[in-house]
Structures are given as structure tokens and as C-alpha cells.
mmCIF file of C-alpha atoms in Angstrom:
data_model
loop_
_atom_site.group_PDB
_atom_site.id
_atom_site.type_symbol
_atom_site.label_atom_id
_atom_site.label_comp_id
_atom_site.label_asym_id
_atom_site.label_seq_id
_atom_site.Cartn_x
_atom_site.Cartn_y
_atom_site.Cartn_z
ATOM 1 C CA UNK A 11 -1.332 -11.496 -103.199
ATOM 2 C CA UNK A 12 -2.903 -14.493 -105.098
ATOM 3 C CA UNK A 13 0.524 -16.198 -104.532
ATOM 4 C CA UNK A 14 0.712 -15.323 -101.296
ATOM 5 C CA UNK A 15 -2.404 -16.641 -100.319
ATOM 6 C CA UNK A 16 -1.950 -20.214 -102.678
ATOM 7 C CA UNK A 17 1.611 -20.364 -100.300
ATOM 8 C CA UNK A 18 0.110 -20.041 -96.956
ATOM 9 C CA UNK A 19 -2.730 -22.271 -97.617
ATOM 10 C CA UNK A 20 -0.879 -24.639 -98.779
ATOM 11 C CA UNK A 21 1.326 -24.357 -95.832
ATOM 12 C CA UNK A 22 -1.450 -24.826 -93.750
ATOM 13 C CA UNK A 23 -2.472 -28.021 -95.265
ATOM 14 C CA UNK A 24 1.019 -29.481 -94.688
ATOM 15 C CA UNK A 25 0.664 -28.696 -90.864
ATOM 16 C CA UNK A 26 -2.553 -30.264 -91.204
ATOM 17 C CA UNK A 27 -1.547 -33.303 -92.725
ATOM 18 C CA UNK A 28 1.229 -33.473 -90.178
ATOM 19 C CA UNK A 29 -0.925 -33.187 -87.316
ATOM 20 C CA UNK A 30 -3.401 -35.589 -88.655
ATOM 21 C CA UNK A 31 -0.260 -38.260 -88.898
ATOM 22 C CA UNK A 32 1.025 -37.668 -85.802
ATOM 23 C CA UNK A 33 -1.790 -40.155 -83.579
ATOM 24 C CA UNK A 34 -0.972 -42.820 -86.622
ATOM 25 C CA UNK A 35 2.419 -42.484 -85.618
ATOM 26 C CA UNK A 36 1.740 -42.974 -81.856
ATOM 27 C CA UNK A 37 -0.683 -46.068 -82.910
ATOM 28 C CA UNK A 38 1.808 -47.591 -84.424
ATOM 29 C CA UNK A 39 4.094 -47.976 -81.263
ATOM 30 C CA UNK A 40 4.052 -51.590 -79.814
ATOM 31 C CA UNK A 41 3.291 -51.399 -75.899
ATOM 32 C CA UNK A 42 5.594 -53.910 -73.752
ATOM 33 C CA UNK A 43 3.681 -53.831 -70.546
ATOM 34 C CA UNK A 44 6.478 -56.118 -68.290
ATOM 35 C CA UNK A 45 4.434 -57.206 -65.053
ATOM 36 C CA UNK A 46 6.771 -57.932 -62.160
ATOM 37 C CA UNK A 47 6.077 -57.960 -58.632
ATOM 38 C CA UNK A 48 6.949 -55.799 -55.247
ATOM 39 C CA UNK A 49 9.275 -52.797 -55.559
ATOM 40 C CA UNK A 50 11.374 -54.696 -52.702
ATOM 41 C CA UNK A 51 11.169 -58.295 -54.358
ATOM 42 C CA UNK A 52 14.144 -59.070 -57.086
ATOM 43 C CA UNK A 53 11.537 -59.021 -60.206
ATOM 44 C CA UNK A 54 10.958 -55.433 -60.209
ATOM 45 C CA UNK A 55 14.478 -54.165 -60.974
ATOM 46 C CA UNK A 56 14.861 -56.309 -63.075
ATOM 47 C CA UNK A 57 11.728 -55.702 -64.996
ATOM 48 C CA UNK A 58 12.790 -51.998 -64.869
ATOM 49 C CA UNK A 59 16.210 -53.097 -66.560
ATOM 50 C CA UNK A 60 14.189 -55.222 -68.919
ATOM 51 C CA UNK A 61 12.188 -51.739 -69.718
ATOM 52 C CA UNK A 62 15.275 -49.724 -70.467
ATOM 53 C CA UNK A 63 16.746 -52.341 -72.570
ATOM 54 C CA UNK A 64 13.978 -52.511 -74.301
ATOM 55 C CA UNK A 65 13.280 -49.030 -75.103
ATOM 56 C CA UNK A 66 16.465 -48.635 -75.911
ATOM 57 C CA UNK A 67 16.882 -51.753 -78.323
ATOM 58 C CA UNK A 68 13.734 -52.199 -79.870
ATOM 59 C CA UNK A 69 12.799 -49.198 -82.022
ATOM 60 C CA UNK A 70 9.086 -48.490 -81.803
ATOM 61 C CA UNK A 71 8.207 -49.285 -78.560
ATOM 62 C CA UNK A 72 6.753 -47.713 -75.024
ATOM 63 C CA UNK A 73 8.038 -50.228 -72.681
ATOM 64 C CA UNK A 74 6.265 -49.544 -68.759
ATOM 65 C CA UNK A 75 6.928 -52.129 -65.831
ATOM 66 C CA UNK A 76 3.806 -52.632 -63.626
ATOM 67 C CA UNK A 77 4.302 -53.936 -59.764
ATOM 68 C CA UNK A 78 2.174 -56.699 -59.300
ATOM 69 C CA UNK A 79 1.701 -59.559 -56.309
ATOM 70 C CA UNK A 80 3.936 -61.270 -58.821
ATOM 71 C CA UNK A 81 3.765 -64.616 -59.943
ATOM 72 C CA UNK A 82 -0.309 -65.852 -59.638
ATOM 73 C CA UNK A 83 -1.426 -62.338 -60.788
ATOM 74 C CA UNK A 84 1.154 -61.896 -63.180
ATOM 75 C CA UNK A 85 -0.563 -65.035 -65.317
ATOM 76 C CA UNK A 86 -3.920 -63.731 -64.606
ATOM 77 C CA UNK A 87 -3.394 -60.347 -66.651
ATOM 78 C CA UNK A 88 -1.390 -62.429 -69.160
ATOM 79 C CA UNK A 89 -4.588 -64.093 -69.601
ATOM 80 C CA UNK A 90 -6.035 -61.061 -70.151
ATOM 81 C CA UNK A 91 -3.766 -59.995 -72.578
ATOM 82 C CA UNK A 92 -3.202 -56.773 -69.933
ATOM 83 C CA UNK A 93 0.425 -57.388 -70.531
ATOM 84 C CA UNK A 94 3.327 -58.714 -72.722
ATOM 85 C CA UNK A 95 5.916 -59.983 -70.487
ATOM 86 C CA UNK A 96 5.797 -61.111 -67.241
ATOM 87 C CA UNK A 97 7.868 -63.315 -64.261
ATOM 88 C CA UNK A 98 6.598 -65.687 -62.684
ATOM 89 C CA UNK A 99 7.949 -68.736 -60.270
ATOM 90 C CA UNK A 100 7.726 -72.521 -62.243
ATOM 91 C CA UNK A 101 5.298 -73.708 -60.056
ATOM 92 C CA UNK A 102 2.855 -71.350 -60.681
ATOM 93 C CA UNK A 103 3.065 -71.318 -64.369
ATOM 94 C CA UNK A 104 2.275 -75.087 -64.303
ATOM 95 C CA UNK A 105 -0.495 -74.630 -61.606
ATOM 96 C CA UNK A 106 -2.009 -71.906 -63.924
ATOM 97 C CA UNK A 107 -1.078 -73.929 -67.184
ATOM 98 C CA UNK A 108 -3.128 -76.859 -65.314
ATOM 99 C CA UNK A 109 -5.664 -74.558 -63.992
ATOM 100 C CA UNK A 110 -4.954 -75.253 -60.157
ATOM 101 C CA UNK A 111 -8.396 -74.088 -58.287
ATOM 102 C CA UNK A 112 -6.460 -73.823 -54.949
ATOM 103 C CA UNK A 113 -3.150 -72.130 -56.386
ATOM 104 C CA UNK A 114 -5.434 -69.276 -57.235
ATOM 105 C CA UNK A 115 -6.525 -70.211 -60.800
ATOM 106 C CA UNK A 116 -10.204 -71.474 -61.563
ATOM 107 C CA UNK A 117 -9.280 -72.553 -64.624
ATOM 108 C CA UNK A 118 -6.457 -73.463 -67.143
ATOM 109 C CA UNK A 119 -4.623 -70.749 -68.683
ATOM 110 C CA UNK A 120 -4.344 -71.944 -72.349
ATOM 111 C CA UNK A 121 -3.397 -68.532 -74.390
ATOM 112 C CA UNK A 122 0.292 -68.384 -71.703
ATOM 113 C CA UNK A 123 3.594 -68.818 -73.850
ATOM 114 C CA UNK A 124 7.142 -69.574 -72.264
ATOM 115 C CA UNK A 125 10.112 -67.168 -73.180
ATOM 116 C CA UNK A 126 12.792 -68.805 -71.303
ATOM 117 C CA UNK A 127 13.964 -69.868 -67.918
ATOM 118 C CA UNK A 128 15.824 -67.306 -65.964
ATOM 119 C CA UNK A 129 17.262 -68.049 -62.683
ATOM 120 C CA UNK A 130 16.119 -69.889 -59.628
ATOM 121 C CA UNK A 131 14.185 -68.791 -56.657
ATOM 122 C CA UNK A 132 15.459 -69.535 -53.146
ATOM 123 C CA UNK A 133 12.972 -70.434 -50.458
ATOM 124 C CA UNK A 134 14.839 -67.818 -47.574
ATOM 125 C CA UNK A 135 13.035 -68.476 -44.235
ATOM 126 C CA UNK A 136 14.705 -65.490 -42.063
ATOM 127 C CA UNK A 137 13.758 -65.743 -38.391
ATOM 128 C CA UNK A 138 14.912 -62.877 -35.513
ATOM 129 C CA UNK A 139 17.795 -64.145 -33.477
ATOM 130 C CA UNK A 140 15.720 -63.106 -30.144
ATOM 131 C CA UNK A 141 12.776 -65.438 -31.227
ATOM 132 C CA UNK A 142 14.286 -68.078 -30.982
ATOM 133 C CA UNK A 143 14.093 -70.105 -34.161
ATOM 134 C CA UNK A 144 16.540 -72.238 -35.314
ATOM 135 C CA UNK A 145 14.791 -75.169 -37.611
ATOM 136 C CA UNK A 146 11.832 -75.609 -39.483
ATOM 137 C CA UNK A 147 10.139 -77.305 -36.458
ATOM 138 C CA UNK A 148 10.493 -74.146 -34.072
ATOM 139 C CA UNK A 149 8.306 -72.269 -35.763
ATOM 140 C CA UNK A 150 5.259 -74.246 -34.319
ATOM 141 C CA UNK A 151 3.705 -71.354 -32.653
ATOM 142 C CA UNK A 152 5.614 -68.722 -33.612
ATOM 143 C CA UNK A 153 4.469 -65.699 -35.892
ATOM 144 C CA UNK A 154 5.048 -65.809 -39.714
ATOM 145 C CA UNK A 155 4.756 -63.781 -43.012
ATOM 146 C CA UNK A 156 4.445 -65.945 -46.171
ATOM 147 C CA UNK A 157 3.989 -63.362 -48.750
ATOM 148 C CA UNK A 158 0.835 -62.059 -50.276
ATOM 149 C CA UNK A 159 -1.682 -64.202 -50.869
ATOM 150 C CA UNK A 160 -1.503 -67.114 -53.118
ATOM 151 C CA UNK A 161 1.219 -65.348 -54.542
ATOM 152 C CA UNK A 162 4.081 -67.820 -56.001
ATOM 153 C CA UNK A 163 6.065 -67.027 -52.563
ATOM 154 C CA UNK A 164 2.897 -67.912 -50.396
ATOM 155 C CA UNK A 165 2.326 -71.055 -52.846
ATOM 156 C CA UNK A 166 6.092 -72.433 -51.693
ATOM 157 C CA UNK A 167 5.181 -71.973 -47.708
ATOM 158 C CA UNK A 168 2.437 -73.965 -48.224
ATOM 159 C CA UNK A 169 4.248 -76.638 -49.498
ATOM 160 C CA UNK A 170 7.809 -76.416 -47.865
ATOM 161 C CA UNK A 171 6.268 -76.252 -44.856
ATOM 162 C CA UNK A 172 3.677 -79.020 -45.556
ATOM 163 C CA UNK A 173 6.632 -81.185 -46.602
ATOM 164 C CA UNK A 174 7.645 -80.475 -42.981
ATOM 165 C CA UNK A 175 5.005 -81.566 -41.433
ATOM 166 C CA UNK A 176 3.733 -77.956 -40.633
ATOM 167 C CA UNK A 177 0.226 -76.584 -41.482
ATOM 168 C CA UNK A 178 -0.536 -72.948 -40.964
ATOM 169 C CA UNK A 179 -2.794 -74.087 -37.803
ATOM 170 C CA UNK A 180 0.108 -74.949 -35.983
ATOM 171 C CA UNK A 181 1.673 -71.425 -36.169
ATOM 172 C CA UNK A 182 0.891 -68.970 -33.779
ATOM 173 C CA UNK A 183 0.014 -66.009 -36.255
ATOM 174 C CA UNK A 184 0.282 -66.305 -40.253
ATOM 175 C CA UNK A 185 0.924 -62.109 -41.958
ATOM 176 C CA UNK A 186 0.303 -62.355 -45.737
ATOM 177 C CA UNK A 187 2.105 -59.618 -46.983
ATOM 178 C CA UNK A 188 4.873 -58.304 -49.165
ATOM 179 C CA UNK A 189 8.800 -58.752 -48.385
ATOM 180 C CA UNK A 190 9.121 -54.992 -47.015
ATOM 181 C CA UNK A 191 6.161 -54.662 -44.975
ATOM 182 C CA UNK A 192 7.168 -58.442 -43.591
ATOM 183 C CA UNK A 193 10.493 -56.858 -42.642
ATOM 184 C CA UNK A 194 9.016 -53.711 -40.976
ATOM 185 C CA UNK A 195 7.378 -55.780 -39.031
ATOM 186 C CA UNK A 196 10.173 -58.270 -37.490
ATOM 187 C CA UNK A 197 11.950 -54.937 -37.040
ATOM 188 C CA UNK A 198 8.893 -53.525 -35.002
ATOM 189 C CA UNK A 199 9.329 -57.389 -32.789
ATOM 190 C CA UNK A 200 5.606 -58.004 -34.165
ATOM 191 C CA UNK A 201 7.183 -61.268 -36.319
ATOM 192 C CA UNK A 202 9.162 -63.905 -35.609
ATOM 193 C CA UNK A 203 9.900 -64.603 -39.140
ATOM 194 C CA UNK A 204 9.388 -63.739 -42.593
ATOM 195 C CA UNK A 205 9.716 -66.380 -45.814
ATOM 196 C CA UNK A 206 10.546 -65.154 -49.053
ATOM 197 C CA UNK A 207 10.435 -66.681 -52.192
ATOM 198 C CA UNK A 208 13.362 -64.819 -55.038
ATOM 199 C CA UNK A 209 16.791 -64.622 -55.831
ATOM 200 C CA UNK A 210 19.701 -64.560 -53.419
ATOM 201 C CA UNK A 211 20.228 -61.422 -52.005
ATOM 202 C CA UNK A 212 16.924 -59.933 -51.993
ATOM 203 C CA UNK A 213 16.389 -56.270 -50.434
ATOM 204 C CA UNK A 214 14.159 -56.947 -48.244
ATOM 205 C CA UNK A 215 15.983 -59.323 -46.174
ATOM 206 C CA UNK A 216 19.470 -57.281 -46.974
ATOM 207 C CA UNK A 217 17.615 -54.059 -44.848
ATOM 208 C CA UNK A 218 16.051 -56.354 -42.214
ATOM 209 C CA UNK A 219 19.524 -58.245 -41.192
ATOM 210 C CA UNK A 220 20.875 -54.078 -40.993
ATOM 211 C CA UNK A 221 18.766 -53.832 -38.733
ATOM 212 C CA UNK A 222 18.024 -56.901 -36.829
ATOM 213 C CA UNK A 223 20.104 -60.208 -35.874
ATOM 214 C CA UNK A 224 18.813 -62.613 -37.808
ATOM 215 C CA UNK A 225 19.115 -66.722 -38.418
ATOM 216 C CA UNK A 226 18.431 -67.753 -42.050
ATOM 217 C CA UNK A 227 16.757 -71.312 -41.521
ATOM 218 C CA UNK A 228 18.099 -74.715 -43.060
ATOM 219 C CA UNK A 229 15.359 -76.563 -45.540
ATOM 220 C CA UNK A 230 16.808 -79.657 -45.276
ATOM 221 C CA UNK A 231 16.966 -82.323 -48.166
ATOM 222 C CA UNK A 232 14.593 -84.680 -46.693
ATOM 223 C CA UNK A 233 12.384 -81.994 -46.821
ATOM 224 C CA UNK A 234 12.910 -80.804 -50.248
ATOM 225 C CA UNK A 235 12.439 -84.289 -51.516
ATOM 226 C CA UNK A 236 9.540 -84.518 -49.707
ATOM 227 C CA UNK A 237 7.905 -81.541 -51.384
ATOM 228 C CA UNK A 238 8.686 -82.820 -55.061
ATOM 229 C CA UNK A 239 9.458 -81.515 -58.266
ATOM 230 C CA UNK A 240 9.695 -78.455 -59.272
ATOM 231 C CA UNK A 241 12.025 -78.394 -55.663
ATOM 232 C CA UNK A 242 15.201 -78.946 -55.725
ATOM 233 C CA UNK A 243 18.169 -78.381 -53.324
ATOM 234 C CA UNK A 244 20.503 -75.491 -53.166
ATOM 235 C CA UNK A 245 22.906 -73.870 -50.842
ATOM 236 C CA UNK A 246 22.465 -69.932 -49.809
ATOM 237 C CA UNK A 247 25.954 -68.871 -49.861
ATOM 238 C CA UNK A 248 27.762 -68.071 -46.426
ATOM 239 C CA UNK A 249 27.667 -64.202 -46.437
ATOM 240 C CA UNK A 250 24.838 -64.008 -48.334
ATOM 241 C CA UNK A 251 23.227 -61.289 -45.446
ATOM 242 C CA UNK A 252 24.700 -59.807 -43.282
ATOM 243 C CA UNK A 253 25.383 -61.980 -39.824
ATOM 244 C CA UNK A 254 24.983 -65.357 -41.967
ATOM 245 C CA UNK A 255 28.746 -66.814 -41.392
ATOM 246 C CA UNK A 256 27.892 -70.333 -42.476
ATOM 247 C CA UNK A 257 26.279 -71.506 -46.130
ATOM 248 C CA UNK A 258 22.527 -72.765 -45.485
ATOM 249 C CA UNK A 259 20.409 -75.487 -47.337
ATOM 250 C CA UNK A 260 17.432 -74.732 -48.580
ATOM 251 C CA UNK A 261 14.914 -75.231 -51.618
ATOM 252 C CA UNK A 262 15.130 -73.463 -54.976
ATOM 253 C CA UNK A 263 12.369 -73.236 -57.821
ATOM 254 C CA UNK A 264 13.342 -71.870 -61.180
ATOM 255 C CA UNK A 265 11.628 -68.773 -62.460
ATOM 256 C CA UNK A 266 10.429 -67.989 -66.274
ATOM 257 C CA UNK A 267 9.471 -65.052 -68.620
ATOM 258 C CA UNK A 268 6.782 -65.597 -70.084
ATOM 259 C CA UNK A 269 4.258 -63.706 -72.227
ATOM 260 C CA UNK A 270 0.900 -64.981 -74.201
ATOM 261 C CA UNK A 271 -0.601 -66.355 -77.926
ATOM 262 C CA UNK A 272 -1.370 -62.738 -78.833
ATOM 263 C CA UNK A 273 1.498 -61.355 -78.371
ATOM 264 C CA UNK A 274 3.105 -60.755 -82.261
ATOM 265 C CA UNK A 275 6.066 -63.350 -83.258
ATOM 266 C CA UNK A 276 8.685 -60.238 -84.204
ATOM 267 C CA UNK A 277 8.160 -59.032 -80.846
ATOM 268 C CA UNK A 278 8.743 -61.800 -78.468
ATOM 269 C CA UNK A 279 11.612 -62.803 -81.168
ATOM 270 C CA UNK A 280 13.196 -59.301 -80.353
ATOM 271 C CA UNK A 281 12.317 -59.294 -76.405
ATOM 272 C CA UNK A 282 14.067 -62.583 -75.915
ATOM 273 C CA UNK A 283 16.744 -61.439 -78.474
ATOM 274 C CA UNK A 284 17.640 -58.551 -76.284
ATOM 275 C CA UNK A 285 17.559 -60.469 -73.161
ATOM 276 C CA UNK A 286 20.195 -62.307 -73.876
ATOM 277 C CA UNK A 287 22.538 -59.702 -75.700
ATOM 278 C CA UNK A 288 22.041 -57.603 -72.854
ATOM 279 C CA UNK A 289 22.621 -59.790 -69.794
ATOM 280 C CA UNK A 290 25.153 -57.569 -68.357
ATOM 281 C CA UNK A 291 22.710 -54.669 -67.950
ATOM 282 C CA UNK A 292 20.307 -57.673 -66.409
ATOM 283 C CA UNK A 293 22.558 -58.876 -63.639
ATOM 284 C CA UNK A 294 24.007 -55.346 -62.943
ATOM 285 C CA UNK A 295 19.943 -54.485 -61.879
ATOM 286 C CA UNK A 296 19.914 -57.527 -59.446
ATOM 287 C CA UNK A 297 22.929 -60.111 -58.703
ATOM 288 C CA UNK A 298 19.738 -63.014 -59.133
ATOM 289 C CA UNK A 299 19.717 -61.637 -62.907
ATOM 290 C CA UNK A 300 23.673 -63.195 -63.169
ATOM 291 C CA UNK A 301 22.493 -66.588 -62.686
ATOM 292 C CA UNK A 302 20.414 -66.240 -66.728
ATOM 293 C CA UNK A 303 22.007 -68.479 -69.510
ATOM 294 C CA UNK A 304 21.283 -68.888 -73.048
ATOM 295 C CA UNK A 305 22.128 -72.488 -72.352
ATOM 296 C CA UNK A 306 19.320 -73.097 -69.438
ATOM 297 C CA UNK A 307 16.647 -71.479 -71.380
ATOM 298 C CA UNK A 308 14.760 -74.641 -71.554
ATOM 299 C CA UNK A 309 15.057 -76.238 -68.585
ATOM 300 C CA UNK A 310 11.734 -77.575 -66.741
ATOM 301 C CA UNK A 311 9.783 -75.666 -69.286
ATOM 302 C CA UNK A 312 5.843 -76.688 -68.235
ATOM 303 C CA UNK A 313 3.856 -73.937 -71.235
ATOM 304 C CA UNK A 314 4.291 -74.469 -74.956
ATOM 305 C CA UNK A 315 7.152 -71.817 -76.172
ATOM 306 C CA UNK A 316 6.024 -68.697 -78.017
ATOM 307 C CA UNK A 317 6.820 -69.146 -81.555
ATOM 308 C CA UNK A 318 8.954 -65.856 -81.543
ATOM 309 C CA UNK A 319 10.925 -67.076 -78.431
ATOM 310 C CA UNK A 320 11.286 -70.272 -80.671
ATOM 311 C CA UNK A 321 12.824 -68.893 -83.160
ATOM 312 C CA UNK A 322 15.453 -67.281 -81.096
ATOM 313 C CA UNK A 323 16.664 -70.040 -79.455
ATOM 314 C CA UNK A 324 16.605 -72.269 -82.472
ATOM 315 C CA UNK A 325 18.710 -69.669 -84.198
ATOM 316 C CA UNK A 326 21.246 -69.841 -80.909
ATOM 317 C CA UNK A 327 21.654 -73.489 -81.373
ATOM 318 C CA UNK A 328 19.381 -74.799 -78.631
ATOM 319 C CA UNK A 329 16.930 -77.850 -79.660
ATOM 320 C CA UNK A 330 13.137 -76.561 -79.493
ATOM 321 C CA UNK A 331 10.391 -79.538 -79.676
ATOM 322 C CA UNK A 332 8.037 -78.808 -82.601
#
């Protein structure tokens, strides 16, 4: 009986010490929150591709993906350390790097660190055929969505249409909202046209032009050049949507990943690691994610590079300032 009793507790002390181990084990997980933007928008799939290839790759970690208003509240909760990776257009990364008061950030955010550039974002002004709207200038008076709130979409119609000589005054009705609830709306005939900010063949605009004849607007160079770095020009594809038979200028910002100081070296090393051994999975999520190469990491970098993200793309040959 005596041995009986010596085996079971000790039994029992095993399942105890198992049980007491199991919330280390949990501790120990790293958390990649990946903050992206609206379910419709082109960051969210692939911040949901980013999540599986992460899980996946990186043992130890609970990857989630978190829609957001994208870019300007995306740097905000990196701030805040209430994330690990997020996307976010160039020109809001070096309004928040600068601490831009009117882009939505009161004042610089110092702890942000660059991961890499990813692929560019395509100003895509998308009018109804019935409305009308054929150039920049004919939408003086006419009703327009220009994306939430100092988002990084809304932060481009400011200045594309600035650079235009356009000021929301002279429209006839300004919607800040998201791409999909834009796109209800121009189907509903209560907007004339939508602009949206994100990779070429974004959802949104795929559904509306199902639905609705549409005219994808020229921005043309003078424009562009007008508006200033980080602008350049770029052509939206003939095709692109449906009903768009001819190739249209417009402007093009590139987007980044980026994450923050606090965010452990080995981490960020492995996060960009696995970006770019798994771009296939990337651009299989969203054609925009096709555009990403090792090569164009760098370019128009505005944050100091996280030193895990550093050592990545030192290791793949590219040259990383000190």
C-alpha cells in the first residue's frame, strides 16, 4: 500500500509540475501583432499571408493581423508598441518620422524602425461613367470619397489634388470612408467618384467596375511633378479593371514594413528573413505583393532600419548605412 501511495503521489506531483509549466510555456511565445488596414484594401491579405508565413516559419510564435485605417494609425500603435509589424504608405512614415501635426501626428515618432520597401501604391481616381468625369478638373463639384480620415490614402488626395489646383471646397461633397463602403456608395449613384490609394488591382474597385461603368482618371505628369517627392509617375496597366481598354497615368508612392526599437533583433531578422524566402506565398495573396524585391528593399527609405532587418539585408548583399 505504502508503495502504492509513494507512486501516485508522486504521479501527482509530475502533473503538477506539468501544469505549473504549461503558462511558462505560453509566456514564452513571441506575439507578431501585423497591423494592416481595410479587409477590402490590398494590405490586409497580405498581412494575413504575412501571418501564415509566419506561424508557419518562425517556431514560437502567435502571429494575429489586426485591420486598421492603415497607414497614419498603423504608426500610432507602433508607437505604442501595440504591434510588431505594420504597412504603411512612404509618405506617412516620413510625416510621422517628422512628426507632421496636420498628417495626423502631434509629434515625431522616434522609437519607428524600417523593414524594407515593398511595392508601390497607385493613386486610382475611379469616377462613374454616368457622372461625367473625365479629368482631374471635372471633379469641381462633383461628389468624392478620399478614404478615411488622414489615413495615408486621404493624405495623397490632399495633395494630388492640391497639385491640381483642387481644394476640397471646390468639390461638391467630400465621403471619408473606406474603399468598400466608397464603392457601395457609387453603386447606390450617391458618388461620383471614389480615390484609392494601394496596389493595382485592388478589390474594391475590381467589385465596383462589376457592377458599374466606370472611367479610371489620368494624373498627369505635370501634376505629379507638381506634388513632389515621394510622387512619382506610373502607368495603370490597360485591363487593369474591368471596362479600362487603354493604360492610364497616374501617381505612385512606395509602401514599407515597418516595425519599432522594441521590437527584439532575432525577430525582425527572422520576419524580414521569411518575407523574402516566401514571396511566392506573398504575391499569390495579392498581385501588388509581386511587385516586392530583395533588390528594392532600400529604396526612399525615410526611418533608421531596425538592426534585425539590417542584418538581413547585409547578409543578402545589399549596402546598409551604419
Amino acid at each position: 500500500m505504502k508503495t502504492l501511495f509513494r507512486g501516485r503521489r508522486l504521479a501527482a506531483l509530475a502533473t503538477a509540475i506539468l501544469i505549473a509549466a504549461a503558462p511558462a510555456g505560453a509566456k514564452a511565445q513571441e506575439f507578431i501583432n501585423i497591423l494592416t488596414g481595410g479587409t477590402s484594401g490590398v494590405y490586409y491579405p497580405m498581412g494575413v499571408a504575412l501571418s501564415k508565413i509566419y506561424g508557419d516559419k518562425i517556431p514560437g510564435t502567435r502571429p494575429s493581423v489586426q485591420a486598421t485605417k492603415a497607414s497614419v494609425e498603423n504608426l500610432v500603435l507602433l508607437q505604442q508598441g501595440r504591434g510588431e509589424i505594420a504597412f504603411t504608405l512612404g509618405d506617412s512614415l516620413d510625416s510621422a518620422w517628422k512628426g507632421d501635426e496636420d498628417a495626423g501626428f502631434k509629434s515625431p515618432l522616434k522609437k519607428l524602425r524600417g523593414i524594407t520597401a515593398i511595392y508601390p501604391n497607385y493613386v486610382q481616381i475611379v469616377a462613374s461613367k454616368e457622372s461625367g468625369i473625365k479629368t482631374l478638373a471635372d471633379l469641381k463639384g462633383k461628389r468624392l470619397s478620399v478614404g478615411a480620415p488622414k489615413s495615408g490614402t486621404e493624405l495623397n488626395a490632399r495633395a494630388i489634388l492640391g497639385a491640381a489646383g483642387l481644394s476640397y471646397k471646390d468639390l461638391g461633397k467630400i465621403e471619408y470612408l473606406p474603399f468598400a463602403e466608397s464603392v457601395e456608395l457609387m453603386k447606390n449613384r450617391q458618388l461620383d467618384a471614389t480615390l484609392q490609394s494601394a496596389g493595382l488591382g485592388v478589390a474594391s474597385i475590381r467589385d465596383l467596375a462589376s457592377s458599374v461603368e466606370i472611367v479610371v482618371v489620368e494624373v498627369p505628369k505635370a501634376v505629379i511633378d507638381k506634388a513632389g517627392a515621394p510622387f512619382v509617375s506610373a502607368e495603370i496597366p490597360a485591363n487593369t479593371y474591368g471596362g479600362q481598354t487603354a493604360a492610364v497615368n497616374t501617381a505612385a508612392v512606395v509602401n514599407y514594413l515597418v516595425t519599432h526599437e522594441g521590437v527584439k533583433e532575432e525577430l525582425v531578422y527572422q520576419m524580414t528573413k521569411n518575407i523574402f524566402e516566401n514571396l511566392g506565398e506573398v504575391g499569390a495573396a495579392h498581385s501588388a505583393g509581386k511587385a516586392i524585391k530583395l533588390e528594392g528593399a532600400l529604396e526612399g527609405m525615410p526611418i533608421p532600419l531596425h538592426p534585425g532587418a539590417a542584418r538581413y539585408l547585409k547578409e543578402k548583399g545589399l549596402k546598409v548605412g551604419s
